[in-house]
Amino acid sequence: MREEATMRTILTFAMAAMLAVPALAADFDGKWKGTMPSRDGNAREVSFLFHSEGAALTGNFIGPMGREVAISDGKIEGEALSFSVSVDFNGSMVKIRYNGKLSGEDLTMKMQREGATRSVEFSLKKAGS
């Protein structure tokens, strides 16, 4: 009886310890590069510079011409991230939403312009920090 109670106590503590450890988030910090399809059908080189603090994500989108745009609403949930950027498009501010999922060394991204029904997919690789 005593051994059974001891085993239950050990199992209870072990389970409590496992539940108390927060899920580890993926390491998104640093620069990520890739090519993104454009409206004219050509691929454009882009990069993102991410900084994380807990579940919060900040950083910049760096477009094909080297122009940097700050990301906003950045969140990390395990292997996934999401954020948005606001860009000036012919005098109007347009919000673009990004969602990404890390798989091995590839960060698969989905980009969707606010109000659009279609999204664009592309991949990024970590280039260093």
JSON list of C-alpha atoms in Angstrom, two decimals:
[
{"chain": "A", "resi": 1, "resn": "MET", "atom": "CA", "xyz": [0.00, 0.00, 0.00]},
{"chain": "A", "resi": 2, "resn": "ARG", "atom": "CA", "xyz": [2.76, 2.38, 0.95]},
{"chain": "A", "resi": 3, "resn": "GLU", "atom": "CA", "xyz": [4.63, 1.77, -2.34]},
{"chain": "A", "resi": 4, "resn": "GLU", "atom": "CA", "xyz": [1.46, 2.42, -4.30]},
{"chain": "A", "resi": 5, "resn": "ALA", "atom": "CA", "xyz": [0.93, 5.76, -2.53]},
{"chain": "A", "resi": 6, "resn": "THR", "atom": "CA", "xyz": [4.55, 6.73, -3.17]},
{"chain": "A", "resi": 7, "resn": "MET", "atom": "CA", "xyz": [4.22, 5.88, -6.87]},
{"chain": "A", "resi": 8, "resn": "ARG", "atom": "CA", "xyz": [1.03, 7.94, -7.15]},
{"chain": "A", "resi": 9, "resn": "THR", "atom": "CA", "xyz": [2.78, 10.87, -5.48]},
{"chain": "A", "resi": 10, "resn": "ILE", "atom": "CA", "xyz": [5.76, 10.63, -7.86]},
{"chain": "A", "resi": 11, "resn": "LEU", "atom": "CA", "xyz": [3.48, 10.39, -10.91]},
{"chain": "A", "resi": 12, "resn": "THR", "atom": "CA", "xyz": [1.42, 13.35, -9.70]},
{"chain": "A", "resi": 13, "resn": "PHE", "atom": "CA", "xyz": [4.53, 15.51, -9.29]},
{"chain": "A", "resi": 14, "resn": "ALA", "atom": "CA", "xyz": [5.90, 14.40, -12.66]},
{"chain": "A", "resi": 15, "resn": "MET", "atom": "CA", "xyz": [2.66, 15.27, -14.44]},
{"chain": "A", "resi": 16, "resn": "ALA", "atom": "CA", "xyz": [2.45, 18.62, -12.66]},
{"chain": "A", "resi": 17, "resn": "ALA", "atom": "CA", "xyz": [6.02, 19.43, -13.68]},
{"chain": "A", "resi": 18, "resn": "MET", "atom": "CA", "xyz": [5.31, 18.60, -17.34]},
{"chain": "A", "resi": 19, "resn": "LEU", "atom": "CA", "xyz": [2.21, 20.78, -17.37]},
{"chain": "A", "resi": 20, "resn": "ALA", "atom": "CA", "xyz": [4.03, 23.64, -15.66]},
{"chain": "A", "resi": 21, "resn": "VAL", "atom": "CA", "xyz": [6.68, 23.85, -18.40]},
{"chain": "A", "resi": 22, "resn": "PRO", "atom": "CA", "xyz": [5.41, 26.31, -21.02]},
{"chain": "A", "resi": 23, "resn": "ALA", "atom": "CA", "xyz": [5.44, 25.26, -24.65]},
{"chain": "A", "resi": 24, "resn": "LEU", "atom": "CA", "xyz": [8.68, 26.34, -26.24]},
{"chain": "A", "resi": 25, "resn": "ALA", "atom": "CA", "xyz": [8.27, 28.78, -29.09]},
{"chain": "A", "resi": 26, "resn": "ALA", "atom": "CA", "xyz": [10.27, 28.41, -32.27]},
{"chain": "A", "resi": 27, "resn": "ASP", "atom": "CA", "xyz": [13.31, 30.66, -32.73]},
{"chain": "A", "resi": 28, "resn": "PHE", "atom": "CA", "xyz": [12.18, 33.25, -35.27]},
{"chain": "A", "resi": 29, "resn": "ASP", "atom": "CA", "xyz": [14.76, 35.89, -34.24]},
{"chain": "A", "resi": 30, "resn": "GLY", "atom": "CA", "xyz": [17.03, 37.10, -37.03]},
{"chain": "A", "resi": 31, "resn": "LYS", "atom": "CA", "xyz": [16.84, 37.74, -40.74]},
{"chain": "A", "resi": 32, "resn": "TRP", "atom": "CA", "xyz": [14.80, 35.52, -43.08]},
{"chain": "A", "resi": 33, "resn": "LYS", "atom": "CA", "xyz": [15.08, 35.70, -46.89]},
{"chain": "A", "resi": 34, "resn": "GLY", "atom": "CA", "xyz": [13.12, 34.37, -49.81]},
{"chain": "A", "resi": 35, "resn": "THR", "atom": "CA", "xyz": [11.32, 35.23, -53.01]},
{"chain": "A", "resi": 36, "resn": "MET", "atom": "CA", "xyz": [7.73, 36.36, -53.19]},
{"chain": "A", "resi": 37, "resn": "PRO", "atom": "CA", "xyz": [5.59, 36.21, -56.33]},
{"chain": "A", "resi": 38, "resn": "SER", "atom": "CA", "xyz": [4.50, 39.65, -57.52]},
{"chain": "A", "resi": 39, "resn": "ARG", "atom": "CA", "xyz": [1.43, 40.85, -59.40]},
{"chain": "A", "resi": 40, "resn": "ASP", "atom": "CA", "xyz": [3.35, 40.90, -62.69]},
{"chain": "A", "resi": 41, "resn": "GLY", "atom": "CA", "xyz": [4.30, 37.22, -62.27]},
{"chain": "A", "resi": 42, "resn": "ASN", "atom": "CA", "xyz": [7.97, 37.83, -61.47]},
{"chain": "A", "resi": 43, "resn": "ALA", "atom": "CA", "xyz": [9.58, 36.68, -58.24]},
{"chain": "A", "resi": 44, "resn": "ARG", "atom": "CA", "xyz": [10.88, 39.44, -55.97]},
{"chain": "A", "resi": 45, "resn": "GLU", "atom": "CA", "xyz": [13.53, 39.00, -53.30]},
{"chain": "A", "resi": 46, "resn": "VAL", "atom": "CA", "xyz": [12.29, 39.96, -49.86]},
{"chain": "A", "resi": 47, "resn": "SER", "atom": "CA", "xyz": [13.49, 39.62, -46.33]},
{"chain": "A", "resi": 48, "resn": "PHE", "atom": "CA", "xyz": [12.12, 39.97, -42.84]},
{"chain": "A", "resi": 49, "resn": "LEU", "atom": "CA", "xyz": [14.00, 40.88, -39.68]},
{"chain": "A", "resi": 50, "resn": "PHE", "atom": "CA", "xyz": [12.22, 39.42, -36.64]},
{"chain": "A", "resi": 51, "resn": "HIS", "atom": "CA", "xyz": [12.68, 40.06, -32.92]},
{"chain": "A", "resi": 52, "resn": "SER", "atom": "CA", "xyz": [10.67, 38.12, -30.36]},
{"chain": "A", "resi": 53, "resn": "GLU", "atom": "CA", "xyz": [9.99, 38.66, -26.71]},
{"chain": "A", "resi": 54, "resn": "GLY", "atom": "CA", "xyz": [7.84, 35.87, -25.36]},
{"chain": "A", "resi": 55, "resn": "ALA", "atom": "CA", "xyz": [4.81, 35.62, -27.61]},
{"chain": "A", "resi": 56, "resn": "ALA", "atom": "CA", "xyz": [5.28, 39.14, -29.03]},
{"chain": "A", "resi": 57, "resn": "LEU", "atom": "CA", "xyz": [6.88, 39.59, -32.45]},
{"chain": "A", "resi": 58, "resn": "THR", "atom": "CA", "xyz": [8.34, 42.83, -33.81]},
{"chain": "A", "resi": 59, "resn": "GLY", "atom": "CA", "xyz": [10.62, 43.65, -36.70]},
{"chain": "A", "resi": 60, "resn": "ASN", "atom": "CA", "xyz": [10.65, 44.83, -40.30]},
{"chain": "A", "resi": 61, "resn": "PHE", "atom": "CA", "xyz": [9.68, 43.72, -43.77]},
{"chain": "A", "resi": 62, "resn": "ILE", "atom": "CA", "xyz": [12.41, 44.63, -46.27]},
{"chain": "A", "resi": 63, "resn": "GLY", "atom": "CA", "xyz": [11.05, 44.88, -49.79]},
{"chain": "A", "resi": 64, "resn": "PRO", "atom": "CA", "xyz": [12.75, 44.33, -53.16]},
{"chain": "A", "resi": 65, "resn": "MET", "atom": "CA", "xyz": [13.99, 47.93, -53.33]},
{"chain": "A", "resi": 66, "resn": "GLY", "atom": "CA", "xyz": [15.44, 47.79, -49.80]},
{"chain": "A", "resi": 67, "resn": "ARG", "atom": "CA", "xyz": [12.62, 49.80, -48.24]},
{"chain": "A", "resi": 68, "resn": "GLU", "atom": "CA", "xyz": [11.89, 48.76, -44.65]},
{"chain": "A", "resi": 69, "resn": "VAL", "atom": "CA", "xyz": [8.37, 48.67, -43.24]},
{"chain": "A", "resi": 70, "resn": "ALA", "atom": "CA", "xyz": [7.71, 47.97, -39.56]},
{"chain": "A", "resi": 71, "resn": "ILE", "atom": "CA", "xyz": [5.55, 44.98, -38.76]},
{"chain": "A", "resi": 72, "resn": "SER", "atom": "CA", "xyz": [2.67, 45.32, -36.30]},
{"chain": "A", "resi": 73, "resn": "ASP", "atom": "CA", "xyz": [0.29, 43.01, -34.43]},
{"chain": "A", "resi": 74, "resn": "GLY", "atom": "CA", "xyz": [3.05, 40.38, -34.30]},
{"chain": "A", "resi": 75, "resn": "LYS", "atom": "CA", "xyz": [2.34, 37.15, -32.40]},
{"chain": "A", "resi": 76, "resn": "ILE", "atom": "CA", "xyz": [4.09, 33.82, -31.97]},
{"chain": "A", "resi": 77, "resn": "GLU", "atom": "CA", "xyz": [2.23, 30.63, -31.10]},
{"chain": "A", "resi": 78, "resn": "GLY", "atom": "CA", "xyz": [4.59, 27.65, -30.97]},
{"chain": "A", "resi": 79, "resn": "GLU", "atom": "CA", "xyz": [5.79, 27.04, -34.54]},
{"chain": "A", "resi": 80, "resn": "ALA", "atom": "CA", "xyz": [3.46, 29.68, -36.04]},
{"chain": "A", "resi": 81, "resn": "LEU", "atom": "CA", "xyz": [3.67, 33.44, -36.36]},
{"chain": "A", "resi": 82, "resn": "SER", "atom": "CA", "xyz": [1.37, 36.18, -37.59]},
{"chain": "A", "resi": 83, "resn": "PHE", "atom": "CA", "xyz": [1.76, 39.91, -38.20]},
{"chain": "A", "resi": 84, "resn": "SER", "atom": "CA", "xyz": [0.73, 42.71, -40.52]},
{"chain": "A", "resi": 85, "resn": "VAL", "atom": "CA", "xyz": [2.35, 45.59, -42.39]},
{"chain": "A", "resi": 86, "resn": "SER", "atom": "CA", "xyz": [0.77, 48.78, -43.70]},
{"chain": "A", "resi": 87, "resn": "VAL", "atom": "CA", "xyz": [2.14, 50.08, -47.00]},
{"chain": "A", "resi": 88, "resn": "ASP", "atom": "CA", "xyz": [1.41, 53.12, -49.15]},
{"chain": "A", "resi": 89, "resn": "PHE", "atom": "CA", "xyz": [-0.03, 51.89, -52.45]},
{"chain": "A", "resi": 90, "resn": "ASN", "atom": "CA", "xyz": [-0.68, 54.74, -54.89]},
{"chain": "A", "resi": 91, "resn": "GLY", "atom": "CA", "xyz": [-1.51, 57.17, -52.07]},
{"chain": "A", "resi": 92, "resn": "SER", "atom": "CA", "xyz": [-3.67, 54.76, -50.05]},
{"chain": "A", "resi": 93, "resn": "MET", "atom": "CA", "xyz": [-2.54, 52.81, -47.01]},
{"chain": "A", "resi": 94, "resn": "VAL", "atom": "CA", "xyz": [-3.07, 49.09, -47.50]},
{"chain": "A", "resi": 95, "resn": "LYS", "atom": "CA", "xyz": [-2.81, 46.54, -44.68]},
{"chain": "A", "resi": 96, "resn": "ILE", "atom": "CA", "xyz": [-1.25, 43.20, -45.57]},
{"chain": "A", "resi": 97, "resn": "ARG", "atom": "CA", "xyz": [-1.60, 40.22, -43.23]},
{"chain": "A", "resi": 98, "resn": "TYR", "atom": "CA", "xyz": [1.06, 37.51, -42.97]},
{"chain": "A", "resi": 99, "resn": "ASN", "atom": "CA", "xyz": [0.81, 34.06, -41.37]},
{"chain": "A", "resi": 100, "resn": "GLY", "atom": "CA", "xyz": [3.71, 31.65, -41.21]},
{"chain": "A", "resi": 101, "resn": "LYS", "atom": "CA", "xyz": [4.53, 28.15, -40.03]},
{"chain": "A", "resi": 102, "resn": "LEU", "atom": "CA", "xyz": [8.01, 26.82, -39.34]},
{"chain": "A", "resi": 103, "resn": "SER", "atom": "CA", "xyz": [8.78, 23.37, -40.70]},
{"chain": "A", "resi": 104, "resn": "GLY", "atom": "CA", "xyz": [12.39, 22.34, -40.22]},
{"chain": "A", "resi": 105, "resn": "GLU", "atom": "CA", "xyz": [14.45, 25.20, -41.66]},
{"chain": "A", "resi": 106, "resn": "ASP", "atom": "CA", "xyz": [11.67, 26.55, -43.90]},
{"chain": "A", "resi": 107, "resn": "LEU", "atom": "CA", "xyz": [9.23, 29.25, -42.88]},
{"chain": "A", "resi": 108, "resn": "THR", "atom": "CA", "xyz": [6.18, 28.87, -45.12]},
{"chain": "A", "resi": 109, "resn": "MET", "atom": "CA", "xyz": [4.34, 32.17, -45.37]},
{"chain": "A", "resi": 110, "resn": "LYS", "atom": "CA", "xyz": [0.88, 33.16, -46.52]},
{"chain": "A", "resi": 111, "resn": "MET", "atom": "CA", "xyz": [0.25, 36.81, -47.42]},
{"chain": "A", "resi": 112, "resn": "GLN", "atom": "CA", "xyz": [-3.18, 38.36, -47.89]},
{"chain": "A", "resi": 113, "resn": "ARG", "atom": "CA", "xyz": [-4.02, 41.97, -48.62]},
{"chain": "A", "resi": 114, "resn": "GLU", "atom": "CA", "xyz": [-6.86, 43.42, -46.57]},
{"chain": "A", "resi": 115, "resn": "GLY", "atom": "CA", "xyz": [-10.12, 43.00, -48.49]},
{"chain": "A", "resi": 116, "resn": "ALA", "atom": "CA", "xyz": [-8.67, 40.42, -50.89]},
{"chain": "A", "resi": 117, "resn": "THR", "atom": "CA", "xyz": [-10.10, 36.93, -51.21]},
{"chain": "A", "resi": 118, "resn": "ARG", "atom": "CA", "xyz": [-6.91, 35.34, -52.50]},
{"chain": "A", "resi": 119, "resn": "SER", "atom": "CA", "xyz": [-3.65, 34.77, -50.64]},
{"chain": "A", "resi": 120, "resn": "VAL", "atom": "CA", "xyz": [-0.10, 34.32, -51.89]},
{"chain": "A", "resi": 121, "resn": "GLU", "atom": "CA", "xyz": [2.24, 31.64, -50.53]},
{"chain": "A", "resi": 122, "resn": "PHE", "atom": "CA", "xyz": [6.03, 31.72, -50.41]},
{"chain": "A", "resi": 123, "resn": "SER", "atom": "CA", "xyz": [8.90, 30.33, -48.36]},
{"chain": "A", "resi": 124, "resn": "LEU", "atom": "CA", "xyz": [11.72, 31.90, -46.36]},
{"chain": "A", "resi": 125, "resn": "LYS", "atom": "CA", "xyz": [15.00, 30.58, -45.02]},
{"chain": "A", "resi": 126, "resn": "LYS", "atom": "CA", "xyz": [16.92, 31.95, -42.07]},
{"chain": "A", "resi": 127, "resn": "ALA", "atom": "CA", "xyz": [19.86, 34.06, -43.22]},
{"chain": "A", "resi": 128, "resn": "GLY", "atom": "CA", "xyz": [21.41, 34.85, -39.82]},
{"chain": "A", "resi": 129, "resn": "SER", "atom": "CA", "xyz": [20.92, 37.60, -37.29]}
]
